[in-house]
Short mmCIF file of C-alpha atoms in Angstrom, two decimals:
data_model
loop_
_atom_site.label_atom_id
_atom_site.label_comp_id
_atom_site.label_asym_id
_atom_site.label_seq_id
_atom_site.Cartn_x
_atom_site.Cartn_y
_atom_site.Cartn_z
CA MET A 23 -0.04 0.06 0.04
CA LEU A 24 1.25 3.55 -0.78
CA ALA A 25 -0.37 6.54 0.60
CA LEU A 26 0.32 10.03 -0.95
CA TYR A 27 -1.07 13.36 -0.99
CA SER A 28 -2.63 15.04 -4.35
CA ASN A 29 0.42 17.03 -4.98
CA PRO A 30 1.88 16.30 -8.51
CA LYS A 31 5.31 16.44 -7.15
CA TRP A 32 4.90 12.87 -5.70
CA LEU A 33 3.98 11.53 -9.27
CA SER A 34 7.55 10.57 -9.94
CA VAL A 35 7.63 8.52 -6.62
CA ALA A 36 4.52 6.72 -7.44
CA ARG A 37 5.89 5.94 -10.90
CA ALA A 38 9.24 4.69 -9.67
CA ALA A 39 7.35 2.32 -7.31
CA VAL A 40 4.91 1.09 -9.98
CA GLU A 41 7.68 0.56 -12.48
CA ARG A 42 9.80 -1.46 -10.02
CA LEU A 43 6.99 -3.52 -8.86
CA ALA A 44 6.10 -4.58 -12.58
CA GLU A 45 9.64 -5.28 -13.17
CA VAL A 46 9.93 -7.61 -10.20
CA LEU A 47 6.63 -9.27 -11.01
CA GLY A 48 8.03 -10.32 -14.35
CA PHE A 49 6.25 -7.91 -16.89
CA PRO A 50 8.06 -7.29 -20.05
CA VAL A 51 9.84 -3.92 -20.01
CA GLU A 52 7.36 -2.32 -22.46
CA GLN A 53 4.45 -3.38 -20.16
CA CYS A 54 6.35 -2.13 -17.26
CA ARG A 55 6.27 1.38 -18.91
CA SER A 56 2.61 1.11 -19.95
CA ILE A 57 1.54 0.12 -16.53
CA THR A 58 3.42 3.00 -15.03
CA ARG A 59 2.14 5.41 -17.50
CA ALA A 60 -1.47 4.33 -16.86
CA VAL A 61 -1.11 4.71 -13.02
CA ASP A 62 0.58 8.09 -13.62
CA GLU A 63 -2.24 9.21 -15.82
CA ALA A 64 -4.89 7.91 -13.41
CA LEU A 65 -3.26 9.82 -10.43
CA THR A 66 -3.10 12.97 -12.64
CA ASN A 67 -6.75 12.60 -13.32
CA ILE A 68 -7.55 12.26 -9.58
CA VAL A 69 -5.55 15.38 -8.90
CA ARG A 70 -7.17 17.41 -11.66
CA HIS A 71 -10.62 16.18 -11.66
CA SER A 72 -11.38 14.67 -8.41
CA TYR A 73 -9.58 17.15 -6.18
CA SER A 74 -9.63 20.17 -8.51
CA ASN A 75 -5.88 20.56 -8.17
CA ARG A 76 -5.84 20.84 -4.37
CA LEU A 77 -2.40 19.62 -3.22
CA ASP A 78 -3.20 18.06 0.24
CA GLN A 79 -6.02 15.48 -0.58
CA PRO A 80 -5.41 11.80 0.24
CA ILE A 81 -4.64 9.16 -2.31
CA ALA A 82 -4.32 5.37 -1.48
CA MET A 83 -2.74 2.95 -3.86
CA TYR A 84 -3.12 -0.87 -3.08
CA PHE A 85 -1.16 -3.38 -5.03
CA ARG A 86 -2.25 -7.13 -5.20
CA ARG A 87 -0.88 -10.04 -7.03
CA ALA A 88 -3.52 -12.50 -7.88
CA GLN A 89 -4.35 -15.35 -10.18
CA ARG A 90 -6.95 -17.06 -12.06
CA ARG A 91 -7.55 -20.27 -14.15
CA HIS A 92 -8.14 -19.46 -17.75
CA ASN A 93 -8.40 -22.03 -20.43
CA GLY A 94 -6.98 -24.66 -18.07
CA GLN A 95 -3.86 -22.56 -17.25
CA VAL A 96 -3.13 -20.51 -14.12
CA GLN A 97 -2.80 -16.78 -15.31
CA GLN A 98 -1.07 -14.22 -12.98
CA ARG A 99 -2.19 -10.56 -12.61
CA LEU A 100 -1.32 -7.28 -10.81
CA GLU A 101 -4.20 -5.63 -9.49
CA ILE A 102 -3.84 -1.74 -8.67
CA LEU A 103 -6.39 -0.01 -6.66
CA LEU A 104 -6.47 3.79 -6.44
CA CYS A 105 -8.78 5.20 -3.77
CA GLU A 106 -9.59 8.84 -3.32
CA ARG A 107 -12.28 10.73 -1.51
CA GLY A 108 -13.23 13.17 -4.01
CA PRO A 109 -17.05 13.73 -5.10
CA ALA A 110 -19.01 11.12 -6.74
CA VAL A 111 -18.66 11.16 -10.41
CA ASP A 112 -20.37 9.61 -13.33
CA PRO A 113 -18.22 6.68 -15.02
CA SER A 114 -20.15 7.16 -18.22
CA LYS A 115 -18.48 10.48 -18.51
CA PHE A 116 -14.98 9.05 -18.61
CA GLN A 117 -14.27 9.64 -22.35
CA GLY A 118 -11.03 10.25 -23.97
CA ARG A 119 -11.12 12.54 -27.12
CA PRO A 120 -11.31 10.98 -30.58
CA LEU A 121 -7.63 10.26 -31.52
CA ASP A 122 -8.03 11.68 -35.04
CA GLU A 123 -8.38 15.17 -33.65
CA ILE A 124 -4.99 17.29 -33.28
CA ARG A 125 -5.49 19.19 -30.06
CA PRO A 126 -3.92 19.06 -26.66
CA GLY A 127 -5.79 17.17 -23.83
CA GLY A 128 -7.91 14.10 -23.44
CA LEU A 129 -5.31 11.62 -23.86
CA GLY A 130 -4.79 10.27 -20.42
CA LEU A 131 -7.73 7.88 -20.41
CA HIS A 132 -6.65 6.42 -23.75
CA PHE A 133 -3.28 5.61 -22.23
CA ILE A 134 -4.95 3.88 -19.34
CA GLN A 135 -7.19 1.89 -21.42
CA GLN A 136 -4.48 0.84 -23.94
CA ALA A 137 -2.15 -0.28 -21.01
CA MET A 138 -4.49 -2.27 -18.79
CA ASP A 139 -6.64 -5.41 -19.37
CA THR A 140 -9.58 -4.10 -17.45
CA VAL A 141 -10.19 -0.49 -15.91
CA GLU A 142 -13.19 -0.52 -13.31
CA PHE A 143 -14.47 2.60 -11.54
CA THR A 144 -16.82 2.08 -8.56
CA ARG A 145 -17.89 4.29 -5.58
CA LYS A 146 -17.98 2.77 -2.20
CA GLY A 147 -19.35 4.98 0.58
CA SER A 148 -17.42 8.14 0.30
CA THR A 149 -14.53 6.67 -1.65
CA ASN A 150 -13.90 6.55 -5.42
CA ARG A 151 -12.16 3.37 -6.34
CA LEU A 152 -10.39 2.77 -9.67
CA CYS A 153 -9.08 -0.66 -10.20
CA LEU A 154 -6.55 -1.43 -12.79
CA VAL A 155 -5.72 -4.93 -13.74
CA LYS A 156 -2.92 -6.39 -15.95
CA TYR A 157 -2.35 -10.04 -16.75
CA LEU A 158 0.93 -11.61 -17.22
CA ALA A 159 1.55 -13.48 -20.42
CA HIS A 160 1.81 -17.21 -19.86
CA GLY A 161 5.44 -18.24 -19.24
CA SER A 162 6.68 -14.77 -18.31
CA SER A 163 6.02 -14.99 -14.53
CA VAL A 164 8.77 -15.00 -12.06
CA LEU A 165 6.36 -14.89 -9.04
CA MET B 22 12.74 18.48 -15.46
CA GLN B 23 14.98 21.21 -17.08
CA ILE B 24 14.26 23.26 -20.15
CA SER B 25 16.48 25.80 -21.89
CA ALA B 26 16.38 27.57 -25.18
CA ARG B 27 19.17 28.67 -27.54
CA ARG B 28 19.09 30.15 -30.94
CA HIS B 29 21.28 29.04 -33.80
CA ASP B 30 21.13 29.84 -37.58
CA LYS B 31 17.70 31.12 -37.48
CA THR B 32 16.45 28.33 -35.44
CA THR B 33 15.22 28.22 -31.83
CA ILE B 34 16.35 25.06 -29.98
CA PHE B 35 14.69 23.86 -26.90
CA ASP B 36 16.58 21.35 -24.78
CA LEU B 37 14.50 19.42 -22.49
CA SER B 38 15.51 16.77 -19.85
CA GLY B 39 14.31 14.73 -16.94
CA ASP B 40 10.55 13.64 -16.60
CA ILE B 41 7.73 15.79 -18.03
CA ASP B 42 4.61 15.14 -16.21
CA SER B 43 1.56 17.31 -14.88
CA ALA B 44 4.05 18.86 -12.06
CA ASN B 45 5.99 20.62 -14.63
CA SER B 46 4.23 20.49 -18.11
CA PRO B 47 2.82 24.02 -17.60
CA VAL B 48 6.33 25.41 -17.17
CA VAL B 49 7.35 23.44 -20.45
CA ARG B 50 4.12 24.87 -22.32
CA ASP B 51 4.69 28.47 -21.11
CA SER B 52 8.55 28.50 -21.82
CA VAL B 53 7.77 27.15 -25.34
CA LEU B 54 5.12 29.36 -26.18
CA ARG B 55 6.74 32.35 -24.87
CA GLU B 56 10.06 31.66 -26.74
CA ILE B 57 8.30 30.70 -29.95
CA ARG B 58 6.44 34.06 -30.01
CA GLU B 59 9.32 36.36 -29.03
CA SER B 60 11.97 34.76 -31.24
CA ARG B 61 9.74 34.24 -34.26
CA THR B 62 12.44 32.13 -35.94
CA PRO B 63 11.33 30.07 -39.18
CA ARG B 64 12.43 26.74 -37.40
CA VAL B 65 11.77 25.44 -34.01
CA VAL B 66 13.52 22.37 -32.80
CA VAL B 67 12.71 20.47 -29.56
CA ASN B 68 15.61 18.09 -28.41
CA LEU B 69 13.92 15.35 -26.31
CA SER B 70 17.03 13.07 -26.20
CA GLN B 71 17.38 13.51 -22.47
CA VAL B 72 13.61 13.16 -21.57
CA ARG B 73 13.21 9.87 -19.56
CA TYR B 74 9.29 10.22 -19.27
CA MET B 75 6.63 12.25 -20.70
CA ASP B 76 2.91 12.07 -19.92
CA SER B 77 -0.22 13.27 -21.85
CA SER B 78 0.31 16.74 -20.44
CA GLY B 79 3.66 16.83 -21.94
CA VAL B 80 2.26 15.65 -25.17
CA ALA B 81 -0.31 18.47 -25.03
CA SER B 82 2.37 20.99 -24.46
CA LEU B 83 4.26 19.84 -27.67
CA VAL B 84 0.94 20.11 -29.64
CA GLU B 85 0.44 23.57 -28.42
CA GLY B 86 3.93 24.49 -29.51
CA LEU B 87 3.33 22.96 -32.87
CA LYS B 88 0.08 25.00 -33.28
CA ALA B 89 1.93 28.20 -32.17
CA SER B 90 4.58 27.53 -34.71
CA ARG B 91 2.07 27.07 -37.45
CA ASP B 92 0.33 30.19 -36.55
CA LEU B 93 3.58 32.07 -37.07
CA GLY B 94 4.62 30.26 -40.16
CA SER B 95 7.46 28.20 -38.42
CA ARG B 96 8.45 24.58 -38.60
CA PHE B 97 8.16 22.74 -35.36
CA ILE B 98 10.55 19.80 -35.23
CA LEU B 99 11.09 17.02 -32.63
CA VAL B 100 14.53 15.28 -32.43
CA GLY B 101 16.12 12.71 -30.15
CA LEU B 102 12.84 10.79 -29.36
CA THR B 103 13.50 8.10 -26.58
CA THR B 104 11.64 5.03 -26.41
CA SER B 105 9.36 6.51 -23.86
CA THR B 106 8.65 9.65 -25.70
CA ARG B 107 8.14 7.89 -29.02
CA GLU B 108 5.69 5.52 -27.35
CA VAL B 109 3.43 8.12 -26.07
CA LEU B 110 3.39 10.03 -29.44
CA GLN B 111 2.59 6.85 -31.19
CA LEU B 112 -0.11 5.77 -28.76
CA SER B 113 -1.74 9.16 -29.25
CA ARG B 114 -1.44 8.81 -33.02
CA LEU B 115 0.19 12.41 -32.87
CA ILE B 116 3.73 11.30 -34.04
CA LYS B 117 2.46 11.58 -37.70
CA VAL B 118 1.75 15.39 -37.41
CA PHE B 119 5.23 16.25 -35.95
CA GLU B 120 8.25 16.67 -38.14
CA VAL B 121 10.70 14.15 -36.47
CA TYR B 122 14.43 13.68 -37.06
CA ASP B 123 16.92 11.39 -35.31
CA SER B 124 19.30 14.18 -34.47
CA GLU B 125 19.67 17.86 -34.24
CA ASP B 126 22.23 17.87 -37.18
CA GLN B 127 19.64 16.24 -39.39
CA ALA B 128 16.87 18.78 -38.40
CA MET B 129 19.37 21.76 -38.98
CA ALA B 130 20.24 20.41 -42.37
CA SER B 131 16.49 19.71 -43.36
#
């Protein structure tokens, strides 16, 4: 578990932790970068949209290694849960911009969805929860 | 993150280094836009060879630099893309809208 405040200066610390974790769990280098990018963009969205750029709000990151049986084989996965206490939001409004438009902004959600196998947003009590899951390819696990 | 600008042969060259994320991309954006509008050189080169990481807000800053350059009739060129910076430009499908060269020398000769 990693707890941090909603100050963007901590993003580099979170990135370093996530990238190293993904490496240790055996993800290929390219996926380590994409998972790290996804978490960074998710944290940035929390700071910007959920906490309106306030710097002192709490964010908790939980990391879990899990597995499932899929097509008769055990498949390992990394679950990353981001919890924050901003206002309730409508997940249907989570939309990136069309990628054929040449303009700044709206790319973060694309980076998250491109990197992760599942992206699930829920609200539990007064907490927004974003769960990001990435499966390890068969045979690449060092768990 | 560090950013600096120099002028050479009717070209403004930005040197960026470190991580570009939402903590510092406003500085990148403001520095690039201000220098482009003040220098008004016909060619703008952004050297990304020392950039370790760039997020979507960094990409957005480059897009704003591209638009400001186009408004002034200048070329906006990226050089020295690292694996990480190339990936985000490819994922966003924006790499095709930038002029990209491997090195500063190639950009200066173009």
